[in-house]
Amino acid sequence: MIFIDTDGNGATGSDGDEVRAFLDFPSVSVETWNGSAWIDAPSTGIGGRFELGASASTWQLTLPRTLLGTGTGFNFVIVAAKFNGDNVEGVDVAPNGGSWRYELVLKQCANG
C-alpha cells in the first residue's frame, strides 16, 4: 500500500492523505479522498506492475498527474502487510516515522 499526501497538509484528507493505492497481486486499486470518504479513482492513466525476483522485488505504480494535485511535490508512506485470510499477521511501515517527500521535476501546467 502507498498513502500519498498530495498537498503536504496533515489536516486535510484522511489522516493527511488524499490518495491511496493497494497492490493485491496481480491488480492495483487506487482511491481518492472526496472530503468525507474514500472513493475509487478514475482508472484512466493508472497502472501497476509487480516483479518478484530471487534477489529483489519491484512494485511500479503509474498515476495520472491530475491525482497528485497542483503542488510541487507530495509526501508518501509505504505499508506492507501480511494477511492470513482476513487477519493481519504483520505490518511494516516505511519510513519508520513521518513520511518521505518527492519533489516533482515538472510543474503542473495551468490547463492541467
PDB file of C-alpha atoms in Angstrom:
ATOM      1  CA  MET A   1       0.000   0.000   0.000  1.00  0.00           C
ATOM      2  CA  ILE A   2       1.097   3.558  -0.591  1.00  0.00           C
ATOM      3  CA  PHE A   3      -0.519   6.544   1.081  1.00  0.00           C
ATOM      4  CA  ILE A   4       0.013   9.930  -0.606  1.00  0.00           C
ATOM      5  CA  ASP A   5      -0.408  13.360   0.965  1.00  0.00           C
ATOM      6  CA  THR A   6      -0.745  15.454  -2.188  1.00  0.00           C
ATOM      7  CA  ASP A   7      -0.909  18.874  -0.524  1.00  0.00           C
ATOM      8  CA  GLY A   8       1.558  18.425   2.342  1.00  0.00           C
ATOM      9  CA  ASN A   9      -1.152  19.348   4.836  1.00  0.00           C
ATOM     10  CA  GLY A  10      -1.754  16.785   7.585  1.00  0.00           C
ATOM     11  CA  ALA A  11      -5.069  18.453   8.454  1.00  0.00           C
ATOM     12  CA  THR A  12      -6.660  17.638   5.069  1.00  0.00           C
ATOM     13  CA  GLY A  13      -7.616  14.277   3.590  1.00  0.00           C
ATOM     14  CA  SER A  14      -7.931  11.123   5.662  1.00  0.00           C
ATOM     15  CA  ASP A  15      -5.139  11.353   8.257  1.00  0.00           C
ATOM     16  CA  GLY A  16      -3.487  13.788   5.836  1.00  0.00           C
ATOM     17  CA  ASP A  17      -3.674  11.521   2.779  1.00  0.00           C
ATOM     18  CA  GLU A  18      -5.639  12.312  -0.383  1.00  0.00           C
ATOM     19  CA  VAL A  19      -4.650   9.278  -2.494  1.00  0.00           C
ATOM     20  CA  ARG A  20      -4.011   5.642  -1.595  1.00  0.00           C
ATOM     21  CA  ALA A  21      -3.108   2.654  -3.727  1.00  0.00           C
ATOM     22  CA  PHE A  22      -3.236  -1.055  -2.926  1.00  0.00           C
ATOM     23  CA  LEU A  23      -1.418  -3.857  -4.668  1.00  0.00           C
ATOM     24  CA  ASP A  24      -3.442  -7.046  -4.343  1.00  0.00           C
ATOM     25  CA  PHE A  25      -1.409  -9.082  -6.800  1.00  0.00           C
ATOM     26  CA  PRO A  26      -1.992  -9.027  -9.698  1.00  0.00           C
ATOM     27  CA  SER A  27      -4.299  -5.992  -9.529  1.00  0.00           C
ATOM     28  CA  VAL A  28      -3.865  -2.411  -8.317  1.00  0.00           C
ATOM     29  CA  SER A  29      -6.655  -0.306  -6.893  1.00  0.00           C
ATOM     30  CA  VAL A  30      -6.399   3.444  -6.322  1.00  0.00           C
ATOM     31  CA  GLU A  31      -8.729   5.556  -4.228  1.00  0.00           C
ATOM     32  CA  THR A  32      -9.032   9.296  -3.613  1.00  0.00           C
ATOM     33  CA  TRP A  33     -10.432  11.182  -0.640  1.00  0.00           C
ATOM     34  CA  ASN A  34     -13.541  13.181  -1.585  1.00  0.00           C
ATOM     35  CA  GLY A  35     -13.761  15.159   1.658  1.00  0.00           C
ATOM     36  CA  SER A  36     -15.680  12.570   3.652  1.00  0.00           C
ATOM     37  CA  ALA A  37     -14.909   9.097   2.232  1.00  0.00           C
ATOM     38  CA  TRP A  38     -12.518   7.097   0.047  1.00  0.00           C
ATOM     39  CA  ILE A  39     -13.820   6.569  -3.499  1.00  0.00           C
ATOM     40  CA  ASP A  40     -12.409   4.690  -6.486  1.00  0.00           C
ATOM     41  CA  ALA A  41     -10.164   6.884  -8.633  1.00  0.00           C
ATOM     42  CA  PRO A  42     -10.908   7.083 -12.371  1.00  0.00           C
ATOM     43  CA  SER A  43      -8.952   4.221 -13.958  1.00  0.00           C
ATOM     44  CA  THR A  44      -7.573   6.289 -16.854  1.00  0.00           C
ATOM     45  CA  GLY A  45      -3.800   6.540 -16.590  1.00  0.00           C
ATOM     46  CA  ILE A  46      -3.482   4.163 -13.632  1.00  0.00           C
ATOM     47  CA  GLY A  47      -1.263   1.151 -13.954  1.00  0.00           C
ATOM     48  CA  GLY A  48       0.739  -1.167 -11.789  1.00  0.00           C
ATOM     49  CA  ARG A  49       3.278  -3.921 -12.117  1.00  0.00           C
ATOM     50  CA  PHE A  50       4.895  -6.266  -9.621  1.00  0.00           C
ATOM     51  CA  GLU A  51       8.057  -8.222 -10.348  1.00  0.00           C
ATOM     52  CA  LEU A  52       9.318 -10.887  -7.979  1.00  0.00           C
ATOM     53  CA  GLY A  53      12.955 -11.895  -8.340  1.00  0.00           C
ATOM     54  CA  ALA A  54      15.468 -14.032  -6.488  1.00  0.00           C
ATOM     55  CA  SER A  55      17.356 -11.011  -5.143  1.00  0.00           C
ATOM     56  CA  ALA A  56      14.751  -8.227  -5.222  1.00  0.00           C
ATOM     57  CA  SER A  57      11.102  -7.435  -5.831  1.00  0.00           C
ATOM     58  CA  THR A  58       9.743  -4.330  -7.542  1.00  0.00           C
ATOM     59  CA  TRP A  59       6.374  -2.607  -7.498  1.00  0.00           C
ATOM     60  CA  GLN A  60       5.809   0.080 -10.114  1.00  0.00           C
ATOM     61  CA  LEU A  61       2.773   2.317  -9.810  1.00  0.00           C
ATOM     62  CA  THR A  62       1.710   4.732 -12.548  1.00  0.00           C
ATOM     63  CA  LEU A  63      -0.674   7.559 -11.650  1.00  0.00           C
ATOM     64  CA  PRO A  64      -2.016  10.415 -13.777  1.00  0.00           C
ATOM     65  CA  ARG A  65      -0.546  13.778 -12.801  1.00  0.00           C
ATOM     66  CA  THR A  66      -4.057  15.071 -12.025  1.00  0.00           C
ATOM     67  CA  LEU A  67      -4.261  12.792  -8.946  1.00  0.00           C
ATOM     68  CA  LEU A  68      -1.193  14.467  -7.436  1.00  0.00           C
ATOM     69  CA  GLY A  69      -2.710  17.945  -7.217  1.00  0.00           C
ATOM     70  CA  THR A  70      -1.164  21.209  -8.324  1.00  0.00           C
ATOM     71  CA  GLY A  71       1.701  21.406  -5.822  1.00  0.00           C
ATOM     72  CA  THR A  72       5.411  20.971  -6.424  1.00  0.00           C
ATOM     73  CA  GLY A  73       5.582  17.538  -4.790  1.00  0.00           C
ATOM     74  CA  PHE A  74       3.953  15.127  -2.375  1.00  0.00           C
ATOM     75  CA  ASN A  75       4.629  13.179   0.809  1.00  0.00           C
ATOM     76  CA  PHE A  76       4.196   9.415   0.936  1.00  0.00           C
ATOM     77  CA  VAL A  77       4.350   6.377   3.199  1.00  0.00           C
ATOM     78  CA  ILE A  78       4.619   2.726   2.148  1.00  0.00           C
ATOM     79  CA  VAL A  79       2.955  -0.038   4.151  1.00  0.00           C
ATOM     80  CA  ALA A  80       3.432  -3.765   3.654  1.00  0.00           C
ATOM     81  CA  ALA A  81       1.067  -6.158   5.390  1.00  0.00           C
ATOM     82  CA  LYS A  82       0.948  -9.941   5.625  1.00  0.00           C
ATOM     83  CA  PHE A  83      -2.540 -11.413   5.696  1.00  0.00           C
ATOM     84  CA  ASN A  84      -3.797 -14.827   6.711  1.00  0.00           C
ATOM     85  CA  GLY A  85      -7.316 -14.749   5.294  1.00  0.00           C
ATOM     86  CA  ASP A  86      -8.857 -11.567   6.730  1.00  0.00           C
ATOM     87  CA  ASN A  87      -6.413 -11.428   9.658  1.00  0.00           C
ATOM     88  CA  VAL A  88      -3.344  -9.195   9.564  1.00  0.00           C
ATOM     89  CA  GLU A  89      -0.314 -11.151  10.762  1.00  0.00           C
ATOM     90  CA  GLY A  90       2.302  -8.441  10.350  1.00  0.00           C
ATOM     91  CA  VAL A  91       2.810  -4.857   9.199  1.00  0.00           C
ATOM     92  CA  ASP A  92       5.902  -2.919   8.145  1.00  0.00           C
ATOM     93  CA  VAL A  93       5.746   0.859   7.606  1.00  0.00           C
ATOM     94  CA  ALA A  94       8.404   2.870   5.805  1.00  0.00           C
ATOM     95  CA  PRO A  95       9.809   5.210   6.753  1.00  0.00           C
ATOM     96  CA  ASN A  96       9.775   4.264  10.438  1.00  0.00           C
ATOM     97  CA  GLY A  97       8.433   7.696  11.350  1.00  0.00           C
ATOM     98  CA  GLY A  98       6.950  10.574   9.374  1.00  0.00           C
ATOM     99  CA  SER A  99       6.945  10.355   5.578  1.00  0.00           C
ATOM    100  CA  TRP A 100       9.181  10.747   2.548  1.00  0.00           C
ATOM    101  CA  ARG A 101       8.926  13.784   0.281  1.00  0.00           C
ATOM    102  CA  TYR A 102       9.076  13.597  -3.514  1.00  0.00           C
ATOM    103  CA  GLU A 103       9.626  16.846  -5.417  1.00  0.00           C
ATOM    104  CA  LEU A 104       8.180  16.840  -8.921  1.00  0.00           C
ATOM    105  CA  VAL A 105      10.602  17.788 -11.683  1.00  0.00           C
ATOM    106  CA  LEU A 106       7.892  19.111 -13.999  1.00  0.00           C
ATOM    107  CA  LYS A 107       5.368  21.543 -12.572  1.00  0.00           C
ATOM    108  CA  GLN A 108       1.660  21.144 -13.306  1.00  0.00           C
ATOM    109  CA  CYS A 109       0.635  23.489 -16.123  1.00  0.00           C
ATOM    110  CA  ALA A 110      -2.302  25.855 -15.639  1.00  0.00           C
ATOM    111  CA  ASN A 111      -4.583  23.944 -18.027  1.00  0.00           C
ATOM    112  CA  GLY A 112      -3.966  20.574 -16.319  1.00  0.00           C
TER     113      GLY A 112
END
